[in-house]
Tab-separated table of N, CA and C in Angstrom:
chain	number	residue	atom	x	y	z
A	1	MET	N	5.904	-6.016	-21.156
A	1	MET	CA	5.664	-4.918	-22.070
A	1	MET	C	7.013	-4.263	-22.368
A	2	SER	N	7.277	-3.990	-23.629
A	2	SER	CA	8.544	-3.378	-24.020
A	2	SER	C	8.479	-1.861	-23.844
A	3	ILE	N	9.633	-1.216	-23.907
A	3	ILE	CA	9.676	0.243	-23.800
A	3	ILE	C	8.939	0.876	-24.978
A	4	GLN	N	9.064	0.264	-26.162
A	4	GLN	CA	8.344	0.786	-27.327
A	4	GLN	C	6.824	0.728	-27.100
A	5	GLU	N	6.345	-0.371	-26.541
A	5	GLU	CA	4.906	-0.507	-26.262
A	5	GLU	C	4.460	0.487	-25.194
A	6	ILE	N	5.287	0.675	-24.188
A	6	ILE	CA	4.962	1.640	-23.135
A	6	ILE	C	4.911	3.042	-23.718
A	7	PHE	N	5.883	3.384	-24.556
A	7	PHE	CA	5.897	4.702	-25.200
A	7	PHE	C	4.637	4.899	-26.039
A	8	ALA	N	4.279	3.908	-26.860
A	8	ALA	CA	3.098	4.010	-27.724
A	8	ALA	C	1.830	4.214	-26.890
A	9	LYS	N	1.712	3.456	-25.801
A	9	LYS	CA	0.528	3.575	-24.938
A	9	LYS	C	0.504	4.941	-24.250
A	10	ALA	N	1.654	5.412	-23.792
A	10	ALA	CA	1.728	6.715	-23.119
A	10	ALA	C	1.353	7.849	-24.077
A	11	ILE	N	1.825	7.772	-25.322
A	11	ILE	CA	1.476	8.784	-26.332
A	11	ILE	C	-0.013	8.717	-26.640
A	12	GLN	N	-0.535	7.521	-26.782
A	12	GLN	CA	-1.957	7.339	-27.092
A	12	GLN	C	-2.842	7.899	-25.976
A	13	ASP	N	-2.494	7.586	-24.709
A	13	ASP	CA	-3.318	7.996	-23.572
A	13	ASP	C	-2.980	9.391	-23.062
A	14	GLY	N	-1.737	9.812	-23.289
A	14	GLY	CA	-1.292	11.103	-22.757
A	14	GLY	C	-0.783	11.013	-21.326
A	15	TYR	N	-0.715	9.788	-20.795
A	15	TYR	CA	-0.290	9.586	-19.411
A	15	TYR	C	0.721	8.461	-19.300
A	16	LEU	N	1.639	8.621	-18.362
A	16	LEU	CA	2.550	7.561	-17.972
A	16	LEU	C	2.140	7.162	-16.563
A	17	THR	N	1.561	5.971	-16.434
A	17	THR	CA	1.073	5.524	-15.127
A	17	THR	C	2.236	5.057	-14.255
A	18	PRO	N	2.031	4.982	-12.946
A	18	PRO	CA	3.089	4.450	-12.079
A	18	PRO	C	3.508	3.036	-12.470
A	19	ALA	N	2.562	2.211	-12.928
A	19	ALA	CA	2.911	0.841	-13.347
A	19	ALA	C	3.801	0.870	-14.586
A	20	MET	N	3.491	1.762	-15.533
A	20	MET	CA	4.313	1.878	-16.739
A	20	MET	C	5.703	2.392	-16.370
A	21	GLU	N	5.763	3.360	-15.483
A	21	GLU	CA	7.039	3.915	-15.035
A	21	GLU	C	7.887	2.843	-14.351
A	22	ALA	N	7.245	2.021	-13.512
A	22	ALA	CA	7.958	0.940	-12.829
A	22	ALA	C	8.493	-0.085	-13.830
A	23	GLU	N	7.708	-0.370	-14.858
A	23	GLU	CA	8.137	-1.341	-15.876
A	23	GLU	C	9.334	-0.808	-16.657
A	24	VAL	N	9.327	0.480	-17.004
A	24	VAL	CA	10.482	1.079	-17.688
A	24	VAL	C	11.708	0.969	-16.785
A	25	GLY	N	11.541	1.289	-15.503
A	25	GLY	CA	12.658	1.177	-14.565
A	25	GLY	C	13.184	-0.243	-14.459
A	26	ARG	N	12.257	-1.203	-14.387
A	26	ARG	CA	12.655	-2.609	-14.300
A	26	ARG	C	13.438	-3.034	-15.541
A	27	LEU	N	12.954	-2.628	-16.709
A	27	LEU	CA	13.637	-2.975	-17.955
A	27	LEU	C	15.022	-2.342	-18.032
A	28	CYS	N	15.128	-1.099	-17.615
A	28	CYS	CA	16.417	-0.403	-17.675
A	28	CYS	C	17.422	-0.959	-16.661
A	29	GLU	N	16.921	-1.431	-15.521
A	29	GLU	CA	17.805	-1.929	-14.469
A	29	GLU	C	18.036	-3.429	-14.533
A	30	SER	N	17.456	-4.102	-15.513
A	30	SER	CA	17.519	-5.561	-15.576
A	30	SER	C	18.917	-6.095	-15.891
A	31	GLY	N	19.797	-5.261	-16.344
A	31	GLY	CA	21.139	-5.713	-16.688
A	31	GLY	C	21.248	-6.206	-18.121
A	32	VAL	N	20.126	-6.318	-18.803
A	32	VAL	CA	20.118	-6.739	-20.202
A	32	VAL	C	20.295	-5.489	-21.057
A	33	ASP	N	21.188	-5.575	-22.039
A	33	ASP	CA	21.399	-4.423	-22.913
A	33	ASP	C	20.152	-4.150	-23.735
A	34	LEU	N	19.757	-2.886	-23.769
A	34	LEU	CA	18.614	-2.490	-24.576
A	34	LEU	C	19.047	-2.388	-26.034
A	35	ASP	N	18.138	-2.714	-26.940
A	35	ASP	CA	18.485	-2.564	-28.358
A	35	ASP	C	18.249	-1.112	-28.788
A	36	GLN	N	18.645	-0.799	-29.997
A	36	GLN	CA	18.556	0.571	-30.518
A	36	GLN	C	17.124	1.104	-30.453
A	37	GLY	N	16.145	0.272	-30.816
A	37	GLY	CA	14.749	0.692	-30.797
A	37	GLY	C	14.260	1.051	-29.405
A	38	GLU	N	14.726	0.306	-28.397
A	38	GLU	CA	14.328	0.602	-27.012
A	38	GLU	C	14.937	1.912	-26.532
A	39	TYR	N	16.223	2.145	-26.902
A	39	TYR	CA	16.864	3.411	-26.542
A	39	TYR	C	16.131	4.582	-27.201
A	40	GLU	N	15.759	4.423	-28.457
A	40	GLU	CA	15.036	5.485	-29.161
A	40	GLU	C	13.683	5.736	-28.505
A	41	ALA	N	12.973	4.662	-28.152
A	41	ALA	CA	11.667	4.811	-27.496
A	41	ALA	C	11.828	5.494	-26.142
A	42	LEU	N	12.897	5.166	-25.424
A	42	LEU	CA	13.164	5.796	-24.133
A	42	LEU	C	13.435	7.285	-24.312
A	43	ASP	N	14.236	7.643	-25.315
A	43	ASP	CA	14.505	9.054	-25.606
A	43	ASP	C	13.221	9.793	-25.986
A	44	LEU	N	12.393	9.169	-26.823
A	44	LEU	CA	11.125	9.786	-27.237
A	44	LEU	C	10.182	9.957	-26.047
A	45	LEU	N	10.165	8.963	-25.158
A	45	LEU	CA	9.329	9.064	-23.964
A	45	LEU	C	9.786	10.220	-23.087
A	46	MET	N	11.084	10.338	-22.886
A	46	MET	CA	11.626	11.455	-22.082
A	46	MET	C	11.299	12.796	-22.720
A	47	ALA	N	11.433	12.882	-24.037
A	47	ALA	CA	11.116	14.128	-24.748
A	47	ALA	C	9.629	14.453	-24.611
A	48	ALA	N	8.770	13.444	-24.709
A	48	ALA	CA	7.325	13.661	-24.571
A	48	ALA	C	6.974	14.114	-23.161
A	49	LEU	N	7.660	13.576	-22.176
A	49	LEU	CA	7.430	13.999	-20.785
A	49	LEU	C	7.871	15.449	-20.579
A	50	LEU	N	9.041	15.785	-21.126
A	50	LEU	CA	9.560	17.151	-20.989
A	50	LEU	C	8.696	18.169	-21.735
A	51	ALA	N	8.166	17.759	-22.879
A	51	ALA	CA	7.334	18.655	-23.682
A	51	ALA	C	5.913	18.762	-23.142
A	52	GLY	N	5.535	17.867	-22.233
A	52	GLY	CA	4.181	17.879	-21.700
A	52	GLY	C	3.181	17.107	-22.551
A	53	ASP	N	3.669	16.420	-23.574
A	53	ASP	CA	2.777	15.598	-24.396
A	53	ASP	C	2.305	14.369	-23.625
A	54	VAL	N	3.118	13.934	-22.682
A	54	VAL	CA	2.769	12.837	-21.784
A	54	VAL	C	2.947	13.357	-20.363
A	55	VAL	N	1.963	13.076	-19.532
A	55	VAL	CA	2.000	13.518	-18.137
A	55	VAL	C	2.247	12.305	-17.258
A	56	ALA	N	3.245	12.408	-16.375
A	56	ALA	CA	3.500	11.335	-15.414
A	56	ALA	C	2.501	11.488	-14.278
A	57	MET	N	1.685	10.463	-14.104
A	57	MET	CA	0.684	10.502	-13.039
A	57	MET	C	1.376	10.370	-11.695
A	58	PRO	N	0.937	11.146	-10.715
A	58	PRO	CA	1.510	10.987	-9.368
A	58	PRO	C	1.254	9.568	-8.869
A	59	HIS	N	2.159	9.091	-8.031
A	59	HIS	CA	2.030	7.725	-7.549
A	59	HIS	C	0.793	7.534	-6.696
A	60	LYS	N	0.401	8.530	-5.965
A	60	LYS	CA	-0.795	8.399	-5.151
A	60	LYS	C	-1.526	9.729	-5.130
A	61	GLN	N	-2.719	9.721	-5.675
A	61	GLN	CA	-3.546	10.917	-5.648
A	61	GLN	C	-4.685	10.753	-4.653
A	62	PHE	N	-4.678	9.643	-3.948
A	62	PHE	CA	-5.749	9.348	-3.019
A	62	PHE	C	-5.212	8.419	-1.935
A	63	ILE	N	-5.945	8.370	-0.837
A	63	ILE	CA	-5.587	7.458	0.245
A	63	ILE	C	-6.826	6.667	0.639
A	64	ASN	N	-6.592	5.497	1.191
A	64	ASN	CA	-7.663	4.696	1.760
A	64	ASN	C	-7.559	4.864	3.273
A	65	VAL	N	-8.426	5.675	3.824
A	65	VAL	CA	-8.411	5.978	5.250
A	65	VAL	C	-8.604	4.700	6.073
A	66	MET	N	-9.298	3.733	5.513
A	66	MET	CA	-9.521	2.473	6.235
A	66	MET	C	-8.190	1.816	6.579
A	67	GLU	N	-7.174	1.975	5.723
A	67	GLU	CA	-5.868	1.377	5.998
A	67	GLU	C	-5.285	1.926	7.293
A	68	GLU	N	-5.323	3.238	7.479
A	68	GLU	CA	-4.754	3.800	8.704
A	68	GLU	C	-5.600	3.439	9.917
A	69	MET	N	-6.930	3.363	9.742
A	69	MET	CA	-7.804	2.986	10.851
A	69	MET	C	-7.508	1.540	11.279
A	70	VAL	N	-7.386	0.651	10.310
A	70	VAL	CA	-7.115	-0.759	10.602
A	70	VAL	C	-5.721	-0.912	11.211
A	71	LEU	N	-4.730	-0.249	10.652
A	71	LEU	CA	-3.372	-0.362	11.180
A	71	LEU	C	-3.311	0.099	12.635
A	72	THR	N	-3.997	1.174	12.943
A	72	THR	CA	-4.041	1.665	14.322
A	72	THR	C	-4.644	0.611	15.240
A	73	GLU	N	-5.728	-0.009	14.805
A	73	GLU	CA	-6.392	-1.040	15.609
A	73	GLU	C	-5.515	-2.289	15.735
A	74	VAL	N	-4.838	-2.679	14.657
A	74	VAL	CA	-3.953	-3.851	14.716
A	74	VAL	C	-2.852	-3.614	15.745
A	75	VAL	N	-2.222	-2.447	15.691
A	75	VAL	CA	-1.145	-2.132	16.634
A	75	VAL	C	-1.675	-2.173	18.063
A	76	SER	N	-2.859	-1.629	18.269
A	76	SER	CA	-3.470	-1.633	19.605
A	76	SER	C	-3.705	-3.055	20.104
A	77	GLN	N	-4.324	-3.886	19.265
A	77	GLN	CA	-4.626	-5.252	19.692
A	77	GLN	C	-3.368	-6.110	19.819
A	78	VAL	N	-2.422	-5.939	18.935
A	78	VAL	CA	-1.184	-6.727	19.002
A	78	VAL	C	-0.405	-6.365	20.261
A	79	SER	N	-0.376	-5.089	20.629
A	79	SER	CA	0.366	-4.690	21.831
A	79	SER	C	-0.243	-5.326	23.083
A	80	LYS	N	-1.558	-5.469	23.126
A	80	LYS	CA	-2.215	-6.150	24.252
A	80	LYS	C	-1.902	-7.640	24.220
A	81	TYR	N	-1.907	-8.217	23.030
A	81	TYR	CA	-1.669	-9.647	22.854
A	81	TYR	C	-0.237	-10.014	23.227
A	82	GLN	N	0.713	-9.154	22.916
A	82	GLN	CA	2.122	-9.449	23.156
A	82	GLN	C	2.445	-9.553	24.640
A	83	LYS	N	1.597	-8.993	25.490
A	83	LYS	CA	1.829	-9.091	26.931
A	83	LYS	C	1.591	-10.505	27.440
A	84	THR	N	0.870	-11.324	26.627
A	84	THR	CA	0.522	-12.673	27.071
A	84	THR	C	1.283	-13.773	26.344
A	85	THR	N	2.104	-13.438	25.364
A	85	THR	CA	2.809	-14.468	24.590
A	85	THR	C	4.140	-13.941	24.074
A	86	GLU	N	4.995	-14.860	23.696
A	86	GLU	CA	6.296	-14.517	23.129
A	86	GLU	C	6.247	-14.391	21.614
A	87	LYS	N	5.190	-14.933	20.981
A	87	LYS	CA	5.094	-14.901	19.522
A	87	LYS	C	4.955	-13.474	19.019
A	88	GLN	N	5.596	-13.202	17.875
A	88	GLN	CA	5.525	-11.889	17.248
A	88	GLN	C	4.594	-11.962	16.048
A	89	PRO	N	3.377	-11.444	16.156
A	89	PRO	CA	2.446	-11.506	15.015
A	89	PRO	C	2.899	-10.601	13.866
A	90	ASP	N	2.513	-10.968	12.648
A	90	ASP	CA	2.823	-10.184	11.460
A	90	ASP	C	1.709	-9.151	11.266
A	91	ILE	N	2.025	-7.904	11.536
A	91	ILE	CA	1.040	-6.818	11.475
A	91	ILE	C	0.430	-6.710	10.085
A	92	ALA	N	1.254	-6.871	9.049
A	92	ALA	CA	0.746	-6.748	7.678
A	92	ALA	C	-0.275	-7.843	7.360
A	93	ASP	N	-0.019	-9.074	7.798
A	93	ASP	CA	-0.963	-10.165	7.552
A	93	ASP	C	-2.307	-9.890	8.220
A	94	ILE	N	-2.248	-9.460	9.448
A	94	ILE	CA	-3.478	-9.214	10.206
A	94	ILE	C	-4.247	-8.044	9.589
A	95	ALA	N	-3.533	-6.988	9.221
A	95	ALA	CA	-4.188	-5.831	8.598
A	95	ALA	C	-4.801	-6.214	7.260
A	96	ALA	N	-4.092	-6.987	6.454
A	96	ALA	CA	-4.623	-7.398	5.149
A	96	ALA	C	-5.886	-8.246	5.324
A	97	TYR	N	-5.887	-9.124	6.302
A	97	TYR	CA	-7.070	-9.951	6.568
A	97	TYR	C	-8.272	-9.050	6.860
A	98	ALA	N	-8.091	-8.104	7.769
A	98	ALA	CA	-9.192	-7.212	8.142
A	98	ALA	C	-9.619	-6.327	6.970
A	99	LEU	N	-8.654	-5.768	6.247
A	99	LEU	CA	-8.982	-4.876	5.125
A	99	LEU	C	-9.771	-5.591	4.034
A	100	ASN	N	-9.507	-6.870	3.848
A	100	ASN	CA	-10.247	-7.636	2.839
A	100	ASN	C	-11.703	-7.843	3.227
A	101	ARG	N	-12.047	-7.548	4.460
A	101	ARG	CA	-13.408	-7.752	4.936
A	101	ARG	C	-14.103	-6.451	5.321
A	102	LEU	N	-13.462	-5.345	5.037
A	102	LEU	CA	-14.008	-4.023	5.387
A	102	LEU	C	-14.150	-3.170	4.134
A	103	PRO	N	-15.076	-2.217	4.159
A	103	PRO	CA	-15.230	-1.348	2.984
A	103	PRO	C	-14.077	-0.346	2.896
A	104	PRO	N	-13.622	-0.048	1.694
A	104	PRO	CA	-12.588	0.989	1.549
A	104	PRO	C	-13.203	2.365	1.800
A	105	LEU	N	-12.384	3.278	2.280
A	105	LEU	CA	-12.821	4.658	2.525
A	105	LEU	C	-11.794	5.598	1.890
A	106	TYR	N	-11.919	5.820	0.597
A	106	TYR	CA	-10.953	6.629	-0.137
A	106	TYR	C	-11.237	8.119	-0.002
A	107	ALA	N	-10.162	8.900	-0.045
A	107	ALA	CA	-10.266	10.352	-0.005
A	107	ALA	C	-9.175	10.941	-0.893
A	108	THR	N	-9.473	12.113	-1.467
A	108	THR	CA	-8.499	12.797	-2.322
A	108	THR	C	-8.050	14.130	-1.739
A	109	SER	N	-8.572	14.479	-0.576
A	109	SER	CA	-8.184	15.738	0.075
A	109	SER	C	-8.139	15.517	1.584
A	110	GLU	N	-7.522	16.443	2.286
A	110	GLU	CA	-7.479	16.363	3.752
A	110	GLU	C	-8.887	16.437	4.340
A	111	GLU	N	-9.743	17.271	3.733
A	111	GLU	CA	-11.116	17.381	4.211
A	111	GLU	C	-11.870	16.059	4.024
A	112	GLY	N	-11.656	15.450	2.870
A	112	GLY	CA	-12.285	14.164	2.603
A	112	GLY	C	-11.772	13.082	3.529
A	113	ALA	N	-10.472	13.095	3.799
A	113	ALA	CA	-9.885	12.112	4.707
A	113	ALA	C	-10.447	12.286	6.115
A	114	GLU	N	-10.573	13.522	6.550
A	114	GLU	CA	-11.134	13.779	7.883
A	114	GLU	C	-12.589	13.302	7.955
A	115	TYR	N	-13.343	13.557	6.901
A	115	TYR	CA	-14.733	13.084	6.838
A	115	TYR	C	-14.772	11.555	6.942
A	116	GLN	N	-13.908	10.873	6.201
A	116	GLN	CA	-13.897	9.413	6.217
A	116	GLN	C	-13.461	8.870	7.579
A	117	ARG	N	-12.497	9.546	8.230
A	117	ARG	CA	-12.077	9.126	9.570
A	117	ARG	C	-13.230	9.241	10.555
A	118	GLN	N	-13.942	10.369	10.475
A	118	GLN	CA	-15.082	10.591	11.367
A	118	GLN	C	-16.156	9.535	11.113
A	119	ARG	N	-16.439	9.284	9.850
A	119	ARG	CA	-17.439	8.285	9.474
A	119	ARG	C	-17.050	6.906	10.004
A	120	ALA	N	-15.777	6.556	9.837
A	120	ALA	CA	-15.307	5.251	10.313
A	120	ALA	C	-15.415	5.161	11.832
A	121	SER	N	-15.068	6.229	12.520
A	121	SER	CA	-15.150	6.237	13.984
A	121	SER	C	-16.587	6.062	14.460
A	122	GLU	N	-17.517	6.708	13.788
A	122	GLU	CA	-18.913	6.662	14.202
A	122	GLU	C	-19.625	5.375	13.776
A	123	GLU	N	-19.375	4.926	12.550
A	123	GLU	CA	-20.169	3.841	11.983
A	123	GLU	C	-19.474	2.488	11.932
A	124	LEU	N	-18.152	2.482	11.903
A	124	LEU	CA	-17.448	1.231	11.614
A	124	LEU	C	-16.453	0.793	12.682
A	125	GLU	N	-16.346	1.541	13.758
A	125	GLU	CA	-15.331	1.241	14.768
A	125	GLU	C	-15.456	-0.189	15.309
A	126	PHE	N	-16.669	-0.600	15.653
A	126	PHE	CA	-16.867	-1.951	16.184
A	126	PHE	C	-16.508	-3.006	15.142
A	127	LEU	N	-16.910	-2.785	13.899
A	127	LEU	CA	-16.615	-3.731	12.828
A	127	LEU	C	-15.105	-3.841	12.592
A	128	ILE	N	-14.407	-2.710	12.651
A	128	ILE	CA	-12.946	-2.709	12.496
A	128	ILE	C	-12.322	-3.538	13.619
A	129	GLN	N	-12.731	-3.292	14.856
A	129	GLN	CA	-12.198	-4.033	15.996
A	129	GLN	C	-12.452	-5.534	15.847
A	130	GLN	N	-13.661	-5.868	15.413
A	130	GLN	CA	-14.060	-7.259	15.252
A	130	GLN	C	-13.222	-7.969	14.183
A	131	GLN	N	-13.025	-7.308	13.032
A	131	GLN	CA	-12.261	-7.926	11.945
A	131	GLN	C	-10.788	-8.073	12.308
A	132	VAL	N	-10.233	-7.110	13.014
A	132	VAL	CA	-8.835	-7.205	13.445
A	132	VAL	C	-8.683	-8.330	14.458
A	133	LYS	N	-9.630	-8.436	15.390
A	133	LYS	CA	-9.586	-9.513	16.382
A	133	LYS	C	-9.653	-10.875	15.687
A	134	GLU	N	-10.530	-11.005	14.722
A	134	GLU	CA	-10.639	-12.249	13.966
A	134	GLU	C	-9.351	-12.527	13.191
A	135	GLY	N	-8.775	-11.485	12.587
A	135	GLY	CA	-7.521	-11.635	11.853
A	135	GLY	C	-6.385	-12.098	12.754
A	136	LEU	N	-6.340	-11.565	13.946
A	136	LEU	CA	-5.314	-11.966	14.911
A	136	LEU	C	-5.482	-13.438	15.275
A	137	GLY	N	-6.719	-13.846	15.524
A	137	GLY	CA	-6.983	-15.250	15.836
A	137	GLY	C	-6.622	-16.166	14.683
A	138	ARG	N	-7.007	-15.773	13.476
A	138	ARG	CA	-6.701	-16.591	12.294
A	138	ARG	C	-5.200	-16.672	12.040
A	139	TYR	N	-4.499	-15.595	12.344
A	139	TYR	CA	-3.052	-15.580	12.126
A	139	TYR	C	-2.383	-16.716	12.903
A	140	PHE	N	-2.816	-16.936	14.144
A	140	PHE	CA	-2.200	-17.964	14.968
A	140	PHE	C	-2.782	-19.352	14.728
A	141	ASP	N	-3.933	-19.433	14.082
A	141	ASP	CA	-4.543	-20.733	13.777
A	141	ASP	C	-3.963	-21.385	12.523
A	142	ARG	N	-3.415	-20.593	11.629
A	142	ARG	CA	-2.943	-21.141	10.353
A	142	ARG	C	-1.534	-21.714	10.502
A	143	PRO	N	-1.211	-22.680	9.666
A	143	PRO	CA	0.161	-23.201	9.706
A	143	PRO	C	1.127	-22.166	9.141
A	144	GLN	N	2.321	-22.145	9.677
A	144	GLN	CA	3.345	-21.224	9.179
A	144	GLN	C	3.969	-21.785	7.906
A	145	ILE	N	4.102	-20.953	6.903
A	145	ILE	CA	4.685	-21.354	5.623
A	145	ILE	C	6.181	-21.064	5.684
A	146	ALA	N	6.986	-22.107	5.560
A	146	ALA	CA	8.432	-21.980	5.761
A	146	ALA	C	9.117	-21.040	4.776
A	147	ASP	N	8.823	-21.165	3.483
A	147	ASP	CA	9.532	-20.358	2.493
A	147	ASP	C	8.666	-19.220	1.955
A	148	ARG	N	7.860	-18.651	2.809
A	148	ARG	CA	6.972	-17.543	2.457
A	148	ARG	C	7.797	-16.317	2.096
A	149	LYS	N	7.402	-15.620	1.026
A	149	LYS	CA	8.123	-14.431	0.575
A	149	LYS	C	7.198	-13.217	0.695
A	150	PRO	N	7.378	-12.396	1.736
A	150	PRO	CA	6.552	-11.192	1.874
A	150	PRO	C	6.767	-10.244	0.696
A	151	LEU	N	5.791	-9.377	0.453
A	151	LEU	CA	5.900	-8.442	-0.656
A	151	LEU	C	7.107	-7.534	-0.506
A	152	GLU	N	7.297	-6.989	0.679
A	152	GLU	CA	8.454	-6.140	0.951
A	152	GLU	C	8.995	-6.519	2.309
A	153	PRO	N	10.240	-6.958	2.363
A	153	PRO	CA	10.785	-7.260	3.688
A	153	PRO	C	10.768	-5.997	4.545
A	154	LEU	N	10.288	-6.121	5.760
A	154	LEU	CA	10.159	-4.982	6.658
A	154	LEU	C	11.372	-4.952	7.584
A	155	VAL	N	12.199	-3.946	7.441
A	155	VAL	CA	13.345	-3.807	8.321
A	155	VAL	C	12.972	-2.856	9.442
A	156	LYS	N	13.729	-2.888	10.483
A	156	LYS	CA	13.398	-2.111	11.673
A	156	LYS	C	13.223	-0.627	11.344
A	157	GLN	N	14.079	-0.074	10.522
A	157	GLN	CA	13.989	1.344	10.182
A	157	GLN	C	12.702	1.656	9.427
A	158	ASP	N	12.273	0.744	8.511
A	158	ASP	CA	11.013	0.939	7.791
A	158	ASP	C	9.849	0.971	8.758
A	159	LEU	N	9.860	0.077	9.743
A	159	LEU	CA	8.787	0.029	10.725
A	159	LEU	C	8.753	1.312	11.522
A	160	ILE	N	9.913	1.801	11.913
A	160	ILE	CA	9.980	3.055	12.673
A	160	ILE	C	9.446	4.206	11.820
A	161	SER	N	9.810	4.241	10.543
A	161	SER	CA	9.316	5.291	9.637
A	161	SER	C	7.811	5.203	9.477
A	162	GLN	N	7.283	3.993	9.299
A	162	GLN	CA	5.838	3.815	9.147
A	162	GLN	C	5.106	4.232	10.413
A	163	MET	N	5.645	3.865	11.561
A	163	MET	CA	5.003	4.237	12.822
A	163	MET	C	5.044	5.752	13.019
A	164	ALA	N	6.142	6.395	12.627
A	164	ALA	CA	6.234	7.846	12.738
A	164	ALA	C	5.182	8.519	11.866
A	165	LEU	N	4.993	8.017	10.642
A	165	LEU	CA	3.957	8.557	9.752
A	165	LEU	C	2.579	8.345	10.347
A	166	LEU	N	2.341	7.172	10.907
A	166	LEU	CA	1.042	6.878	11.511
A	166	LEU	C	0.783	7.792	12.701
A	167	LEU	N	1.779	7.971	13.553
A	167	LEU	CA	1.610	8.840	14.713
A	167	LEU	C	1.387	10.290	14.280
A	168	GLU	N	2.078	10.709	13.235
A	168	GLU	CA	1.897	12.059	12.708
A	168	GLU	C	0.468	12.251	12.186
A	169	ALA	N	-0.025	11.246	11.475
A	169	ALA	CA	-1.404	11.316	10.948
A	169	ALA	C	-2.409	11.357	12.089
A	170	LEU	N	-2.166	10.568	13.121
A	170	LEU	CA	-3.090	10.545	14.262
A	170	LEU	C	-3.016	11.829	15.071
A	171	ALA	N	-1.844	12.441	15.121
A	171	ALA	CA	-1.678	13.680	15.879
A	171	ALA	C	-2.472	14.813	15.260
A	172	GLN	N	-2.727	14.737	13.951
A	172	GLN	CA	-3.496	15.778	13.272
A	172	GLN	C	-4.959	15.739	13.674
A	173	ASP	N	-5.416	14.576	14.167
A	173	ASP	CA	-6.809	14.442	14.603
A	173	ASP	C	-6.990	15.179	15.855
């Protein structure tokens, strides 16, 4: 999608979505020189944002509480598993496997998130444990793909930041 198309869609809808914003960023950072029309569309988009004619949607207005519940369970099960083997399981793979088999629990407020956490603890805890256990087993049963490209390479600092956020979220409970 070109910057002109993104501008036209944003004016039509009144919103600049995170996907549209990412595409504008990708186009601007691609190293390819923009033509005059793209520069004009970019200027018009900025003016529309400043004037309030187009609203930039926040990147996340909601959370899926199931993600934090599953991640907590994956970390718990992986830490037990690591005591018996040298292999380092991929937490993201195991969590994605389980999440694909569990219902989402979205919330738009802290009260809603707390309600969903309570609901998951009462109604879905066993199912979460079961799906994570199955995901862990499947992770080691599948062949390893040599040139696999993860969505985002996870560096040690990112993992520490994610764990700090998770611990902070759990501490609020």
